N, CA, C and O atoms as a DFTB+ gen file, in Angstrom:
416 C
 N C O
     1  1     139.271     123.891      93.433
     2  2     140.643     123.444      93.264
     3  2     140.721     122.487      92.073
     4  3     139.813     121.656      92.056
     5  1     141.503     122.429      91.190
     6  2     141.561     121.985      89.917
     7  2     142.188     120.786      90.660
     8  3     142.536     121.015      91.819
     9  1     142.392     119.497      90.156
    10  2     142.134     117.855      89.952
    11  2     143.892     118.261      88.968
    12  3     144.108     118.986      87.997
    13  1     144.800     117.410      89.795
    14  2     146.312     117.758      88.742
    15  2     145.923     116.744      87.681
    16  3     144.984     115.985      87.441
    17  1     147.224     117.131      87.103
    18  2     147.115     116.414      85.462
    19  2     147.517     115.014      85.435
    20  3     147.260     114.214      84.535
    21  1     148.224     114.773      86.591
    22  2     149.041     113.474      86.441
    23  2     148.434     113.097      88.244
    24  3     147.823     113.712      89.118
    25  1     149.093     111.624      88.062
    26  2     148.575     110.909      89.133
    27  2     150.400     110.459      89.794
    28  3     151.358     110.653      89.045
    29  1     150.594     109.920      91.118
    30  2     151.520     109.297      91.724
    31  2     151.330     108.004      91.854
    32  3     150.242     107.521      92.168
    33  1     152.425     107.306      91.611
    34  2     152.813     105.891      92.200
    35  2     153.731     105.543      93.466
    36  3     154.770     106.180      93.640
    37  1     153.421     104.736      94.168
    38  2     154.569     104.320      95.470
    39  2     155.560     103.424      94.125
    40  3     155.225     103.086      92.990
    41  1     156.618     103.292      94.738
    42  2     157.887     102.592      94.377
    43  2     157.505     100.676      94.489
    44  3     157.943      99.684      93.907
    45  1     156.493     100.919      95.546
    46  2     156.489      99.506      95.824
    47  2     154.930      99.160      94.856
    48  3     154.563      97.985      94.884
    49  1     154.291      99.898      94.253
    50  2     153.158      99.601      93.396
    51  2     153.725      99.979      91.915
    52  3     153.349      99.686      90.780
    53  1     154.427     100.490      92.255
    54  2     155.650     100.590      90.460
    55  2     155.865      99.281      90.114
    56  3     155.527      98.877      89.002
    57  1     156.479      98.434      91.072
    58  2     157.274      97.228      90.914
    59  2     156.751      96.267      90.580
    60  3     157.404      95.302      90.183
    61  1     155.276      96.265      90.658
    62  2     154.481      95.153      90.548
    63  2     153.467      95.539      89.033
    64  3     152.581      94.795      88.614
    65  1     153.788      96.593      88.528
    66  2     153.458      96.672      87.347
    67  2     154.051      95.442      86.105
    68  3     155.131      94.852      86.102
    69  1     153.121      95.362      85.301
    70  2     153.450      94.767      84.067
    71  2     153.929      95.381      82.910
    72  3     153.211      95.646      81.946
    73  1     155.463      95.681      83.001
    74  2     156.663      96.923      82.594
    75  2     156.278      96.326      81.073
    76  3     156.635      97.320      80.440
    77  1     155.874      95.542      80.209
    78  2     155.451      95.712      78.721
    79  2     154.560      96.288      78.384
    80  3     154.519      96.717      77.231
    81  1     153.293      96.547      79.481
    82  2     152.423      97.304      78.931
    83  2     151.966      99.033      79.352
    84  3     150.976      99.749      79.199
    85  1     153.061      99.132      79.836
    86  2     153.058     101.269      79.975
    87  2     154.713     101.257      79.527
    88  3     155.686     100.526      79.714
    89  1     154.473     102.252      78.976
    90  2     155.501     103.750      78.708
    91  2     156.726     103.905      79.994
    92  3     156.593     104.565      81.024
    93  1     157.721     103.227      79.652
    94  2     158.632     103.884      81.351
    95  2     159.547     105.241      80.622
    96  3     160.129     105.072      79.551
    97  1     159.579     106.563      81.348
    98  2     160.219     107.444      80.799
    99  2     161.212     108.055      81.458
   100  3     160.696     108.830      82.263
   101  1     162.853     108.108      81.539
   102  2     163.546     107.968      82.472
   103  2     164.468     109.411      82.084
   104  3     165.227     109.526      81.122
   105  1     164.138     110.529      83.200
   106  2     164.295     111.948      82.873
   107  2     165.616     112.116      83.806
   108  3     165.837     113.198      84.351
   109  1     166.531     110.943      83.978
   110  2     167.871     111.638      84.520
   111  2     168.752     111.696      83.823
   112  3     168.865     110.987      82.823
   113  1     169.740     112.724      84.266
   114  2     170.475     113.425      83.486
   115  2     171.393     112.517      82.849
   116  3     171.207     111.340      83.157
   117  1     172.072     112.681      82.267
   118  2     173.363     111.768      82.074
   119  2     174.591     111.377      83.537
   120  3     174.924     110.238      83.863
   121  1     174.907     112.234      83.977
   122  2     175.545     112.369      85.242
   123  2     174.582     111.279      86.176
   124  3     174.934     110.363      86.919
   125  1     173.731     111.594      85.945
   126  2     172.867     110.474      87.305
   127  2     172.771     109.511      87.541
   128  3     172.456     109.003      88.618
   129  1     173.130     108.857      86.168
   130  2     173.192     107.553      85.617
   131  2     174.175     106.628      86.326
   132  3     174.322     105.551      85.748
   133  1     174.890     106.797      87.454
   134  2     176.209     105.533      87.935
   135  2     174.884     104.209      88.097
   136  3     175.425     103.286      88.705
   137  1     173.870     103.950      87.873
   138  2     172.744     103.055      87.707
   139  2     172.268     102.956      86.662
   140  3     171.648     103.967      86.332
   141  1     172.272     101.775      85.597
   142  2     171.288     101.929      84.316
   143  2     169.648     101.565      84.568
   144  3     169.059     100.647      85.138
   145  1     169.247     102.746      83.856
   146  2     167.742     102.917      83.903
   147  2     166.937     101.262      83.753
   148  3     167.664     100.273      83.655
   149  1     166.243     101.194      83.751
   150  2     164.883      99.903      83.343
   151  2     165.244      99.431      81.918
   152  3     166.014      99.946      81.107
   153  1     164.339      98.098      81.807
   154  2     164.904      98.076      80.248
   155  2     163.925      98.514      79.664
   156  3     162.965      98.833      80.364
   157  1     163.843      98.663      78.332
   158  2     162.900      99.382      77.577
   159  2     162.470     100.918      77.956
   160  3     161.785     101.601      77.194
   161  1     162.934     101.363      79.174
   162  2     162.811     103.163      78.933
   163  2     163.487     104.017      77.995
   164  3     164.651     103.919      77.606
   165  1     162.589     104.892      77.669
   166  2     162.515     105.853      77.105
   167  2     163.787     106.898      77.818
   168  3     163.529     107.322      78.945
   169  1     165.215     107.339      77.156
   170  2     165.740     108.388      78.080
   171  2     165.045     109.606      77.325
   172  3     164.634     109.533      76.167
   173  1     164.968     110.726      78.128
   174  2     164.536     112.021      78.127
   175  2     164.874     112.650      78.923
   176  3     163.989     113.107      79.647
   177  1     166.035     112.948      79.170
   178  2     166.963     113.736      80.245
   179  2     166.146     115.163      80.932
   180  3     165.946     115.908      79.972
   181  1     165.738     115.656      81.900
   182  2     164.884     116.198      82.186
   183  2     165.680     117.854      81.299
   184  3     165.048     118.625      80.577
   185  1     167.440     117.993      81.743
   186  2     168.032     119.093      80.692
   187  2     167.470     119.706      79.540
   188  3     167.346     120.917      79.360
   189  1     166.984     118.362      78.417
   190  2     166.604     118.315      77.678
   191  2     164.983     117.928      77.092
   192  3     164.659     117.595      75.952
   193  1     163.995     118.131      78.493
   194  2     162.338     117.826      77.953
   195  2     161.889     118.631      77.021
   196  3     161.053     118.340      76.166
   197  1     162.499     119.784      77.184
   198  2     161.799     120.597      76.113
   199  2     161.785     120.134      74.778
   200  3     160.757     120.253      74.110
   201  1     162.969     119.537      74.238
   202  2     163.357     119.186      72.922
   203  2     162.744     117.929      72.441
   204  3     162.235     117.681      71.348
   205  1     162.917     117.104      73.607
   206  2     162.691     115.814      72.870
   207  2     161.497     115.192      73.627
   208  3     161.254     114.034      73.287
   209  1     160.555     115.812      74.755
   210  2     159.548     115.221      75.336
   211  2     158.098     114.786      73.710
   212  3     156.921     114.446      73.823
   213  1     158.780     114.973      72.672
   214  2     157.492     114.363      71.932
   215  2     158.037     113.048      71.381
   216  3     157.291     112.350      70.695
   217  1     159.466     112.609      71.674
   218  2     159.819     111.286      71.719
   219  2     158.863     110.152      72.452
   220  3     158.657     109.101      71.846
   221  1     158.426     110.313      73.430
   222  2     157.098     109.783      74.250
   223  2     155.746     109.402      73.648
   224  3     154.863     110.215      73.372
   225  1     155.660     107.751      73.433
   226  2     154.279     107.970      72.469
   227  2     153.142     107.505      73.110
   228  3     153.042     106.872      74.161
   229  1     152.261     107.923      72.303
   230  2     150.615     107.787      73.166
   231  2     150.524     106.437      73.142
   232  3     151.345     105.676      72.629
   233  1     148.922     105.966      74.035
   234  2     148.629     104.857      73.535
   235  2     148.698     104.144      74.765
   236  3     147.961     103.159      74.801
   237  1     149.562     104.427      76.063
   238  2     149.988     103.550      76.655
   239  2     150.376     104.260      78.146
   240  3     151.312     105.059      78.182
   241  1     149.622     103.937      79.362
   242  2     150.365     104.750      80.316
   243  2     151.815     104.951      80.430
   244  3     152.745     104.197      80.144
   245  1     151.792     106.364      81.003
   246  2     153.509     106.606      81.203
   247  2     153.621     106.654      82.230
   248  3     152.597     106.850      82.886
   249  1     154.851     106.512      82.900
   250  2     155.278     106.363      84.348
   251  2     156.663     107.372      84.000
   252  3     157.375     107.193      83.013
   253  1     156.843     108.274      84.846
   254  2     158.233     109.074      84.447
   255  2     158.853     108.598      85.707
   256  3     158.094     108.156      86.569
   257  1     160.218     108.629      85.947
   258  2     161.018     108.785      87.375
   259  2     162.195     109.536      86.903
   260  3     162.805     109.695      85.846
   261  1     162.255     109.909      88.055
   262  2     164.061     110.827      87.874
   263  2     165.063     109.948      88.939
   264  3     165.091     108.719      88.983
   265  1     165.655     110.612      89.555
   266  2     166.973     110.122      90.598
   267  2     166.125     109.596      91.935
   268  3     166.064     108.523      92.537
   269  1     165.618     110.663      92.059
   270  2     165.113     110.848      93.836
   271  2     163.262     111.105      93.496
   272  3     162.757     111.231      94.612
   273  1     162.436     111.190      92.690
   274  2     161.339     111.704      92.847
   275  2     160.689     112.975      92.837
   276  3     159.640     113.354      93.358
   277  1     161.527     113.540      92.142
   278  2     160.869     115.479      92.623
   279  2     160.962     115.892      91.394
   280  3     159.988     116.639      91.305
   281  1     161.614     115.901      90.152
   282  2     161.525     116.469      88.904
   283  2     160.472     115.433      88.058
   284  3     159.652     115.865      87.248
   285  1     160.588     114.410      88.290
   286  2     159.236     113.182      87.618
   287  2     157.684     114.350      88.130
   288  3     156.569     114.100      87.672
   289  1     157.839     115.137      88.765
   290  2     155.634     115.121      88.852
   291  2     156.183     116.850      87.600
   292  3     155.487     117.126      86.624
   293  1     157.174     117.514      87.892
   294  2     157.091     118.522      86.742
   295  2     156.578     117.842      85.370
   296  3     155.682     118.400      84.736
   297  1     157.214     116.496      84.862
   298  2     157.268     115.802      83.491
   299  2     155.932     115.280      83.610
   300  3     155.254     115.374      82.586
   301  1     155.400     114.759      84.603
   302  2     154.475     114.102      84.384
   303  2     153.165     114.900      84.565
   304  3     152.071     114.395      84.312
   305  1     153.347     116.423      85.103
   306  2     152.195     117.395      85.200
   307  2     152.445     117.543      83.458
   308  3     151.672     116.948      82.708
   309  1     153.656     118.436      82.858
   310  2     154.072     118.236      81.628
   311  2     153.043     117.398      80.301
   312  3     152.522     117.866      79.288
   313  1     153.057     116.382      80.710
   314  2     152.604     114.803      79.859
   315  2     151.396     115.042      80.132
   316  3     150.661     115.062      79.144
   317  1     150.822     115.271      81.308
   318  2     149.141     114.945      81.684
   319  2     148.379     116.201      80.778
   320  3     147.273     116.099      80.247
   321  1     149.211     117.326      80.751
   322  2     148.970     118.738      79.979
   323  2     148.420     118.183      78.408
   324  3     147.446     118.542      77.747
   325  1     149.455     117.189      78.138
   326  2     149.283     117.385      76.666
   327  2     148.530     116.062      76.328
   328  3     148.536     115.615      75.181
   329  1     147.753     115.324      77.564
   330  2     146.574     114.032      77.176
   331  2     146.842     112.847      77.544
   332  3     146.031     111.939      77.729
   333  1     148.455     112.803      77.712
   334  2     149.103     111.409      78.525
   335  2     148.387     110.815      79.937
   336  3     148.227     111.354      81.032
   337  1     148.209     110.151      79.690
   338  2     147.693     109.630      81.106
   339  2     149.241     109.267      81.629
   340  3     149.748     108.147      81.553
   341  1     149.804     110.327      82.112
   342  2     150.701     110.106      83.434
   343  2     150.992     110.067      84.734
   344  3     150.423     110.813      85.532
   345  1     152.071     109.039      85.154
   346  2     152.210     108.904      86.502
   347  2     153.697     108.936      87.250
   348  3     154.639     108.156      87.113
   349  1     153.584     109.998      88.003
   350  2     154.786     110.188      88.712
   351  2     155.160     109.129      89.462
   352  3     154.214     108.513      89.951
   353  1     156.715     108.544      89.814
   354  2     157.040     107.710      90.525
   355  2     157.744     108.140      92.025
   356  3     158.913     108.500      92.168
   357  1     156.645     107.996      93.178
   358  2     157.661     108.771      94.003
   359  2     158.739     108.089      94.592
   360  3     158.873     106.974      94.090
   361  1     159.765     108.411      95.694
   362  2     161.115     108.064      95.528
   363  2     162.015     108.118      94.575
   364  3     163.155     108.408      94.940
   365  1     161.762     107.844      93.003
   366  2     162.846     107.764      92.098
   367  2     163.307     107.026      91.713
   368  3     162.541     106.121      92.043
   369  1     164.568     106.272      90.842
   370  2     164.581     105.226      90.676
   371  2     165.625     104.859      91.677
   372  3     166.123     103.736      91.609
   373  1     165.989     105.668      92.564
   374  2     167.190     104.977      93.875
   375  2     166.055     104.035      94.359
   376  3     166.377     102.851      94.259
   377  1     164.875     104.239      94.832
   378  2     164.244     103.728      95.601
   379  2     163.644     102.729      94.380
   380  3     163.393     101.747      95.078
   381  1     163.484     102.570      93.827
   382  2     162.714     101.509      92.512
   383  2     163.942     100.327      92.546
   384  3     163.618      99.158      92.754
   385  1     165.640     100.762      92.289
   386  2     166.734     100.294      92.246
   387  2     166.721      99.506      94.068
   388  3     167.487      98.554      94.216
   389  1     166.218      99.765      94.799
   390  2     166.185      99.181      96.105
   391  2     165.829      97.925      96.078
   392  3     166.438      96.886      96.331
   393  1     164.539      98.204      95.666
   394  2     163.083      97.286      95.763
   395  2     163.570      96.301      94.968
   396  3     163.565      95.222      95.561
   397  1     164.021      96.241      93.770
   398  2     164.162      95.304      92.858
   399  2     165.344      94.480      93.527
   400  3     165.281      93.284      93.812
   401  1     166.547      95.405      93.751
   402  2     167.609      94.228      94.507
   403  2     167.218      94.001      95.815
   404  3     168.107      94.041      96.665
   405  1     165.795      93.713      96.251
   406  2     165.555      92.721      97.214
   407  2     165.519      93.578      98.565
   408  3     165.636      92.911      99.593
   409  1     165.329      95.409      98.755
   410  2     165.457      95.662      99.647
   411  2     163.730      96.023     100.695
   412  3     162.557      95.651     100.734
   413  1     164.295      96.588     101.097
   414  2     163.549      96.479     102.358
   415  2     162.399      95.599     102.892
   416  3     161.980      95.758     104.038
């Protein structure tokens, strides 16, 4: 069984990252957005990875999230393909958007 390309994060080990030193890459659509993304992410609308996923630069872990968690491990299998050390965020950023305003 092949070893995937990318690795997962919990929402609650996302949060405790040190957000200056990885890549945040934020693949929701425009529509998804009634929440603004992190600061310093990267948008890359998942609509649009094909086009602009080489906007993403090396050098630096990436962390992708989408809305809910389920299109981030496509981007981040995607990224791990082409040498990125990437990491899917599961939940999404609803659940990232929780954590930060103090939930659960």
């Amino acid at each position: 069984m092949q070893e995937p390309l990318f690795k997962t994060i919990s929402p609650e080990d996302f949060v405790k990252l040190e957000l200056d030193e990885v890549t945040l890459v934020d693949i929701r659509d425009p529509e998804e957005k009634a929440i603004p993304g992190l600061p310093g992410s990267i948008d890359v609308p998942f609509s649009q990875i094909g086009s602009k996923i080489d906007l993403v630069p090396k050098g630096k872990p990436v962390y992708v999230y989408c809305k809910i968690g389920e299109l981030s491990d496509v981007v981040a299998e995607v990224l791990g393909d082409r040498g990125y050390e990437a990491y899917s965020v599961k939940g999404g950023y609803n659940t990232i958007w929780y954590l930060l305003e103090g939930g659960y």
